[in-house]
């Protein structure tokens, strides 16, 4: 098979894959080391016919994949894969180039600068974040972790420039106990002291201004220097939203405390204006130094692609611009074009803006809004069923397309947290042993719970109904087997669903 035939075949097979997703088990059933056993121990000496290679992809790789776009994928947060994005990735890789300076491929930089302004408009971000402002600006990073690292490096460099006498070991980076591990990791990589502030169930796991105030006072009195706070809109465990308005009110007394907001998953919901107020967009627009959301999660763009906006691009370039002679260029030297290598950690970058451009044009703002609001509607239905259930209860307020709940049969209301945790671990183990649903667990201040997140484009109301029925089936089976005598009552009249394996 020649390369051209292989190309047509690949597109056909990719289409087939997406069309048949629903019929596949969502989770892979392979054991560790399966691929080493199946593949030769070294590369072939002579080149092989492409048909063999393409067939081996089907035979060996597909069975080892988790199907993140499967309609029954409710784990972690979603990761998108759209046909428009696939085509953009094809075009982008067909002219592969590292795009580090404007001059190395002007289209790559210019499209990214335009697209980041489109995305900023789509989300309702303040114009001071637009590239066209020439003061602030946006850049596509690989991931939210890179975005935090870049923001932290910029904040550190700004702080040290303003306070040259301060020793690095006295700087403090603030997160909360619910911040994604990216905060701790940034501290680890940069050798910084990290303080995780406590949040409570009563506050829906959101950071409050008073907690921050006490910590900042304690630390400054002890001779430390607060220089960055990583706030979150939509925490990983429960979709919590830090009280950025209160935080900003405290932070105004610390002019060099950089506020970064990580909205890796939830930020994309700002495409629907009705969620902007409740999810703190006005505070983001008024106060924060940098803001990140990852369209590759819940935004129809395939991995990778995390959007980072900063209020002052100068803080990025002051921290990250290192220009040896071989990287000099006419427009870079003159400052008449963006050189994105100075806005990120690495030198080169993929041509990611192409997939944003293709998807946004093909779907339009309305298409984006419909996708997000459909997911939220499905989650509202799911959450409603949990509220009405005799078996399950929500652990914290549902957030956008996410519901965190646990098995807590009304008939077992005498059970306390440790016993309920044991029950829920057993319940989750049953769900995790199935290959027809992907769902993940978490711990919220000592409460073991299950998190359900809707985001696959193919998920329908019937899939959500099915997952509810499946969970009831597993819950009842568990209660019958292991908790005989104290069993619960069924909450919904849905028949037991068959399943692939157990
Ligand atoms: N922030 C939040 C709130 C997340 O939920 C996640 C991952 O799920 C991340 C950051 C990490 O994202 P990335 O893998 O893009 O670094």
Short mmCIF file of N, CA and C in Angstrom, two decimals, residues 346-418:
data_model
loop_
_atom_site.label_atom_id
_atom_site.label_comp_id
_atom_site.label_asym_id
_atom_site.label_seq_id
_atom_site.Cartn_x
_atom_site.Cartn_y
_atom_site.Cartn_z
N UNK A 346 9.42 26.34 26.94
CA UNK A 346 10.24 25.76 25.88
C UNK A 346 10.51 26.79 24.78
N UNK A 347 11.30 26.39 23.83
CA UNK A 347 11.57 27.28 22.70
C UNK A 347 10.49 27.10 21.62
N UNK A 348 10.39 25.86 21.11
CA UNK A 348 9.45 25.61 20.01
C UNK A 348 8.03 25.39 20.50
N UNK A 349 7.11 25.50 19.58
CA UNK A 349 5.72 25.22 19.93
C UNK A 349 4.99 24.64 18.72
N UNK A 350 3.98 23.82 19.02
CA UNK A 350 3.19 23.25 17.93
C UNK A 350 2.23 24.30 17.38
N UNK A 351 1.77 24.07 16.18
CA UNK A 351 0.85 24.99 15.52
C UNK A 351 -0.58 24.67 16.01
N UNK A 352 -0.82 24.99 17.28
CA UNK A 352 -2.09 24.58 17.89
C UNK A 352 -3.26 25.48 17.52
N UNK A 353 -2.95 26.71 17.18
CA UNK A 353 -4.06 27.65 16.93
C UNK A 353 -4.91 27.21 15.75
N UNK A 354 -4.33 26.36 14.87
CA UNK A 354 -5.08 25.93 13.69
C UNK A 354 -6.34 25.15 14.10
N UNK A 355 -6.19 24.30 15.11
CA UNK A 355 -7.39 23.52 15.50
C UNK A 355 -8.43 24.41 16.17
N UNK A 356 -7.97 25.42 16.91
CA UNK A 356 -8.93 26.36 17.50
C UNK A 356 -9.70 27.08 16.37
N UNK A 357 -8.95 27.48 15.35
CA UNK A 357 -9.55 28.23 14.23
C UNK A 357 -10.58 27.37 13.49
N UNK A 358 -10.17 26.14 13.18
CA UNK A 358 -11.07 25.25 12.43
C UNK A 358 -12.35 24.97 13.24
N UNK A 359 -12.15 24.62 14.51
CA UNK A 359 -13.31 24.21 15.31
C UNK A 359 -14.23 25.40 15.55
N UNK A 360 -13.66 26.53 15.88
CA UNK A 360 -14.51 27.69 16.18
C UNK A 360 -15.28 28.14 14.94
N UNK A 361 -14.62 28.07 13.79
CA UNK A 361 -15.33 28.46 12.56
C UNK A 361 -16.41 27.44 12.19
N UNK A 362 -16.10 26.17 12.34
CA UNK A 362 -17.06 25.14 11.94
C UNK A 362 -18.27 25.11 12.88
N UNK A 363 -18.05 25.35 14.16
CA UNK A 363 -19.17 25.27 15.12
C UNK A 363 -19.84 26.62 15.32
N UNK A 364 -19.04 27.69 15.21
CA UNK A 364 -19.58 29.01 15.53
C UNK A 364 -19.77 29.16 17.03
N UNK A 365 -19.96 30.38 17.45
CA UNK A 365 -20.17 30.65 18.88
C UNK A 365 -21.40 29.87 19.35
N UNK A 366 -22.42 29.82 18.51
CA UNK A 366 -23.66 29.13 18.92
C UNK A 366 -23.42 27.65 19.12
N UNK A 367 -22.61 27.05 18.25
CA UNK A 367 -22.32 25.62 18.38
C UNK A 367 -21.59 25.33 19.69
N UNK A 368 -20.65 26.21 20.03
CA UNK A 368 -19.92 26.05 21.30
C UNK A 368 -20.89 26.14 22.47
N UNK A 369 -21.74 27.17 22.40
CA UNK A 369 -22.66 27.38 23.52
C UNK A 369 -23.61 26.20 23.67
N UNK A 370 -24.07 25.66 22.55
CA UNK A 370 -25.02 24.55 22.62
C UNK A 370 -24.35 23.32 23.26
N UNK A 371 -23.12 23.06 22.83
CA UNK A 371 -22.41 21.90 23.39
C UNK A 371 -22.28 22.02 24.91
N UNK A 372 -21.84 23.18 25.38
CA UNK A 372 -21.65 23.37 26.83
C UNK A 372 -22.99 23.28 27.55
N UNK A 373 -24.01 23.96 27.01
CA UNK A 373 -25.27 23.94 27.76
C UNK A 373 -25.94 22.57 27.69
N UNK A 374 -25.72 21.81 26.62
CA UNK A 374 -26.26 20.43 26.59
C UNK A 374 -25.63 19.58 27.69
N UNK A 375 -24.32 19.71 27.86
CA UNK A 375 -23.64 18.93 28.91
C UNK A 375 -24.20 19.31 30.29
N UNK A 376 -24.38 20.60 30.49
CA UNK A 376 -24.86 21.06 31.81
C UNK A 376 -26.30 20.58 32.04
N UNK A 377 -27.10 20.58 30.98
CA UNK A 377 -28.49 20.10 31.12
C UNK A 377 -28.50 18.63 31.51
N UNK A 378 -27.64 17.85 30.86
CA UNK A 378 -27.59 16.42 31.19
C UNK A 378 -27.17 16.22 32.64
N UNK A 379 -26.21 17.02 33.07
CA UNK A 379 -25.77 16.87 34.46
C UNK A 379 -26.87 17.30 35.43
N UNK A 380 -27.63 18.31 35.05
CA UNK A 380 -28.72 18.74 35.92
C UNK A 380 -29.72 17.60 36.10
N UNK A 381 -29.98 16.88 35.01
CA UNK A 381 -30.90 15.73 35.10
C UNK A 381 -30.31 14.66 36.00
N UNK A 382 -29.02 14.40 35.81
CA UNK A 382 -28.35 13.38 36.63
C UNK A 382 -28.44 13.78 38.11
N UNK A 383 -28.08 15.02 38.38
CA UNK A 383 -28.06 15.49 39.78
C UNK A 383 -29.46 15.41 40.39
N UNK A 384 -30.47 15.75 39.57
CA UNK A 384 -31.84 15.68 40.06
C UNK A 384 -32.19 14.26 40.50
N UNK A 385 -31.77 13.29 39.70
CA UNK A 385 -32.05 11.89 40.05
C UNK A 385 -31.33 11.51 41.35
N UNK A 386 -30.14 12.04 41.54
CA UNK A 386 -29.41 11.73 42.78
C UNK A 386 -30.14 12.36 43.97
N UNK A 387 -30.59 13.61 43.78
CA UNK A 387 -31.33 14.27 44.87
C UNK A 387 -32.57 13.47 45.25
N UNK A 388 -33.23 12.89 44.23
CA UNK A 388 -34.49 12.18 44.49
C UNK A 388 -34.27 10.74 44.94
N UNK A 389 -33.04 10.28 44.83
CA UNK A 389 -32.76 8.86 45.07
C UNK A 389 -32.86 8.48 46.55
N UNK A 390 -33.26 7.25 46.79
CA UNK A 390 -33.26 6.69 48.15
C UNK A 390 -31.90 6.10 48.48
N UNK A 391 -31.08 5.91 47.42
CA UNK A 391 -29.80 5.22 47.60
C UNK A 391 -28.61 6.17 47.68
N UNK A 392 -28.66 7.22 46.87
CA UNK A 392 -27.49 8.09 46.74
C UNK A 392 -27.78 9.49 47.29
N UNK A 393 -26.70 10.19 47.63
CA UNK A 393 -26.90 11.61 47.96
C UNK A 393 -25.73 12.43 47.46
N UNK A 394 -26.00 13.67 47.12
CA UNK A 394 -24.91 14.54 46.65
C UNK A 394 -24.06 14.91 47.85
N UNK A 395 -22.75 15.08 47.60
CA UNK A 395 -21.84 15.43 48.70
C UNK A 395 -21.64 16.93 48.74
N UNK A 396 -21.59 17.53 47.57
CA UNK A 396 -21.45 18.99 47.51
C UNK A 396 -22.25 19.48 46.30
N UNK A 397 -22.56 20.74 46.30
CA UNK A 397 -23.43 21.32 45.26
C UNK A 397 -22.93 20.97 43.86
N UNK A 398 -23.77 20.43 42.99
CA UNK A 398 -23.32 20.14 41.63
C UNK A 398 -22.75 21.39 40.96
N UNK A 399 -21.74 21.19 40.14
CA UNK A 399 -21.07 22.33 39.50
C UNK A 399 -21.07 22.10 37.99
N UNK A 400 -21.74 22.97 37.25
CA UNK A 400 -21.78 22.89 35.78
C UNK A 400 -22.12 21.47 35.32
N UNK A 401 -21.14 20.73 34.75
CA UNK A 401 -21.45 19.39 34.24
C UNK A 401 -20.90 18.31 35.16
N UNK A 402 -20.81 18.60 36.44
CA UNK A 402 -20.19 17.66 37.39
C UNK A 402 -21.05 17.49 38.64
N UNK A 403 -21.21 16.24 39.04
CA UNK A 403 -21.92 15.95 40.29
C UNK A 403 -21.06 15.03 41.14
N UNK A 404 -20.86 15.42 42.39
CA UNK A 404 -20.09 14.58 43.32
C UNK A 404 -21.09 14.00 44.32
N UNK A 405 -21.11 12.69 44.42
CA UNK A 405 -22.15 12.04 45.22
C UNK A 405 -21.56 10.80 45.90
N UNK A 406 -22.38 10.18 46.73
CA UNK A 406 -21.95 8.91 47.30
C UNK A 406 -23.16 8.03 47.55
N UNK A 407 -22.87 6.79 47.76
CA UNK A 407 -23.91 5.83 48.14
C UNK A 407 -24.21 6.09 49.61
N UNK A 408 -25.44 6.46 49.91
CA UNK A 408 -25.82 6.74 51.30
C UNK A 408 -27.30 6.39 51.45
N UNK A 409 -27.61 5.08 51.46
CA UNK A 409 -29.02 4.68 51.46
C UNK A 409 -29.79 5.29 52.63
N UNK A 410 -30.96 5.78 52.32
CA UNK A 410 -31.77 6.40 53.38
C UNK A 410 -32.05 5.38 54.48
N UNK A 411 -32.16 4.09 54.07
CA UNK A 411 -32.45 3.05 55.06
C UNK A 411 -31.25 2.77 55.97
N UNK A 412 -30.08 3.34 55.62
CA UNK A 412 -28.89 3.13 56.45
C UNK A 412 -28.42 4.46 57.05
N UNK A 413 -29.38 5.29 57.42
CA UNK A 413 -29.01 6.64 57.84
C UNK A 413 -28.21 6.64 59.13
N UNK A 414 -28.16 5.49 59.80
CA UNK A 414 -27.37 5.43 61.05
C UNK A 414 -25.87 5.34 60.77
N UNK A 415 -25.49 5.05 59.51
CA UNK A 415 -24.06 4.89 59.21
C UNK A 415 -23.33 6.23 59.31
N UNK A 416 -22.13 6.19 59.90
CA UNK A 416 -21.33 7.41 60.03
C UNK A 416 -20.28 7.43 58.91
N UNK A 417 -19.52 8.54 58.86
CA UNK A 417 -18.59 8.72 57.73
C UNK A 417 -17.63 7.54 57.52
N UNK A 418 -16.96 7.02 58.54
CA UNK A 418 -16.02 5.92 58.27
C UNK A 418 -16.71 4.70 57.64
#
